One Martini backbone bead per residue (centre of mass of N, CA, C, O) as a GRO file, in nm:
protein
  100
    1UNK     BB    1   1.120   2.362  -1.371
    2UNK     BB    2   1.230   2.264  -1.094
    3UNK     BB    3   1.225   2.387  -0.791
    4UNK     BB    4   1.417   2.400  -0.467
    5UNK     BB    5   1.143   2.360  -0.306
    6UNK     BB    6   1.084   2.077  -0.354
    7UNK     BB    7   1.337   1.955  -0.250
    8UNK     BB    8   1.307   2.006   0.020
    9UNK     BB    9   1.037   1.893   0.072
   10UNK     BB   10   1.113   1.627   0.008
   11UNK     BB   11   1.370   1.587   0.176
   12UNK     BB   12   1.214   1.636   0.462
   13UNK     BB   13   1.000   1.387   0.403
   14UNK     BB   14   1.233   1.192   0.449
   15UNK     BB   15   1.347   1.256   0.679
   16UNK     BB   16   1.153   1.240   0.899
   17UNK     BB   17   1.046   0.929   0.843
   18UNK     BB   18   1.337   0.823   0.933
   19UNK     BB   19   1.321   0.958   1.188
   20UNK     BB   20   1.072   0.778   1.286
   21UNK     BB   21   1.170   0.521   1.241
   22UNK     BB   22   1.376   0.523   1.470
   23UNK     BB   23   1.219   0.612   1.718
   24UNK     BB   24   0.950   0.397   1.701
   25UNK     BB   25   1.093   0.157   1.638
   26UNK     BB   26   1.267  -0.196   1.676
   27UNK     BB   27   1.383  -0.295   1.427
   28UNK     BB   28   1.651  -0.313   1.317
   29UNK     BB   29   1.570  -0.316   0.977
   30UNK     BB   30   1.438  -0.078   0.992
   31UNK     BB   31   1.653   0.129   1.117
   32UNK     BB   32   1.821   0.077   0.911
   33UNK     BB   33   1.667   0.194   0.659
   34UNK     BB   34   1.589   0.484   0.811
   35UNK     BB   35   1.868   0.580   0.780
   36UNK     BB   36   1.899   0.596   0.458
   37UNK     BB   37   1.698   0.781   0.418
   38UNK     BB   38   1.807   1.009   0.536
   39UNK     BB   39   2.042   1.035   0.366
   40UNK     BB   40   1.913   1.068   0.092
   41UNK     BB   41   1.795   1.339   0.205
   42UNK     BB   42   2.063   1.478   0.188
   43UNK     BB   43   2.127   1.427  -0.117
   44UNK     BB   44   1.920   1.589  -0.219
   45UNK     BB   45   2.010   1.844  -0.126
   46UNK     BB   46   2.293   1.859  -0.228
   47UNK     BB   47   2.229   1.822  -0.522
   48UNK     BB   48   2.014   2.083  -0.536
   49UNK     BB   49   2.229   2.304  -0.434
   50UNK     BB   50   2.444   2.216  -0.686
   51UNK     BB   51   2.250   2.308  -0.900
   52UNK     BB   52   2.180   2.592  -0.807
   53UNK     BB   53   2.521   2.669  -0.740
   54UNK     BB   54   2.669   2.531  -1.027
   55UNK     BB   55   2.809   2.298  -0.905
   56UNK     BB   56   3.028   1.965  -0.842
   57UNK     BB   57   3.045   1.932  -0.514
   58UNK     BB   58   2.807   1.817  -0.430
   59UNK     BB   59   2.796   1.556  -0.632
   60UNK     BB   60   2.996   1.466  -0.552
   61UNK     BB   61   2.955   1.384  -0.233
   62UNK     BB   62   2.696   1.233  -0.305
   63UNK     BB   63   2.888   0.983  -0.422
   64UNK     BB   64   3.036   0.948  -0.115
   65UNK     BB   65   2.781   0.885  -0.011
   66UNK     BB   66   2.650   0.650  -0.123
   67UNK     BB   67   2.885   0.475  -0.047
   68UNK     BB   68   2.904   0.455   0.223
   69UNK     BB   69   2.596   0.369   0.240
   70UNK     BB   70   2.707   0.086   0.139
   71UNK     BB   71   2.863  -0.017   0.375
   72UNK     BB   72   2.667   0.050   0.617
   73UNK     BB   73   2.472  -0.139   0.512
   74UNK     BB   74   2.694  -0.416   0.527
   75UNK     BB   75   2.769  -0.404   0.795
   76UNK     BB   76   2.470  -0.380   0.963
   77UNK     BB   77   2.378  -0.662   0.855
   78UNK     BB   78   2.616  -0.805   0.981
   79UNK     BB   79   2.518  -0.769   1.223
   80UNK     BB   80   2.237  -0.901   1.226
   81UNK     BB   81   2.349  -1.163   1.129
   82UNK     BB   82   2.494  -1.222   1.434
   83UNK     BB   83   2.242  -1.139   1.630
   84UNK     BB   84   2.076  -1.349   1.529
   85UNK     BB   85   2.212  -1.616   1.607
   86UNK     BB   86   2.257  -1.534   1.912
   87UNK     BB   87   1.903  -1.423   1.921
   88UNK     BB   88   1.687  -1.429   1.812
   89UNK     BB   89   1.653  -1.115   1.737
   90UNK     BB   90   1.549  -0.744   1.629
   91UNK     BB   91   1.561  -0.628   1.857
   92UNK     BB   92   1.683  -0.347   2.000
   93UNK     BB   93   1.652  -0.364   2.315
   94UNK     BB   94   1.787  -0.664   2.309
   95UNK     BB   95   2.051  -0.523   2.287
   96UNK     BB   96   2.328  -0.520   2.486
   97UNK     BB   97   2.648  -0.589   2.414
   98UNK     BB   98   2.781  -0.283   2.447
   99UNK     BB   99   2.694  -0.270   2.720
  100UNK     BB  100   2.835  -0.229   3.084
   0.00000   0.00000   0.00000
């Protein structure tokens, strides 16, 4: 049987991943996949400690974690695909559209 420290320290490197990924990247597609990143990392933590805490509550949780970053996803791209036609560049920095 894996420890449940093991789930933690696999998610805990994939959430710092996601997080360096966000911090230092430019790219809208890679910003918005290391979103994803992160999410999947909350999720591993939340099923490992629902298997740990013997709940199926946490399980729930995370089937509904899983539904959201999939629409997430759906919007994210719909927006590149939408601020891409408008300015040809998926560069974080270049895109201004909602700043005052």
């Amino acid at each position: 049987m894996i420890p449940l420290s093991a789930y933690v320290v696999v998610s805990a490197i994939l959430f710092t991943t996601g997080l360096l990924g966000v911090l230092i990247r430019r790219n809208f597609i890679i910003v918005l996949m290391s979103v994803e990143i992160m999410l999947n990392a909350a999720t591993i933590n939340l099923v490992a400690f629902s298997h740990y805490l013997e709940s199926m509550q946490g399980q729930i949780v995370a089937l509904f974690m899983i539904a959201i970053a999939a629409g997430e996803a759906a919007i994210g791209l719909a927006i590149i695909i939408v601020v891409f036609r408008g300015k040809i560049s998926t560069n974080v920095d270049e895109m201004n559209l909602l700043k005052w």
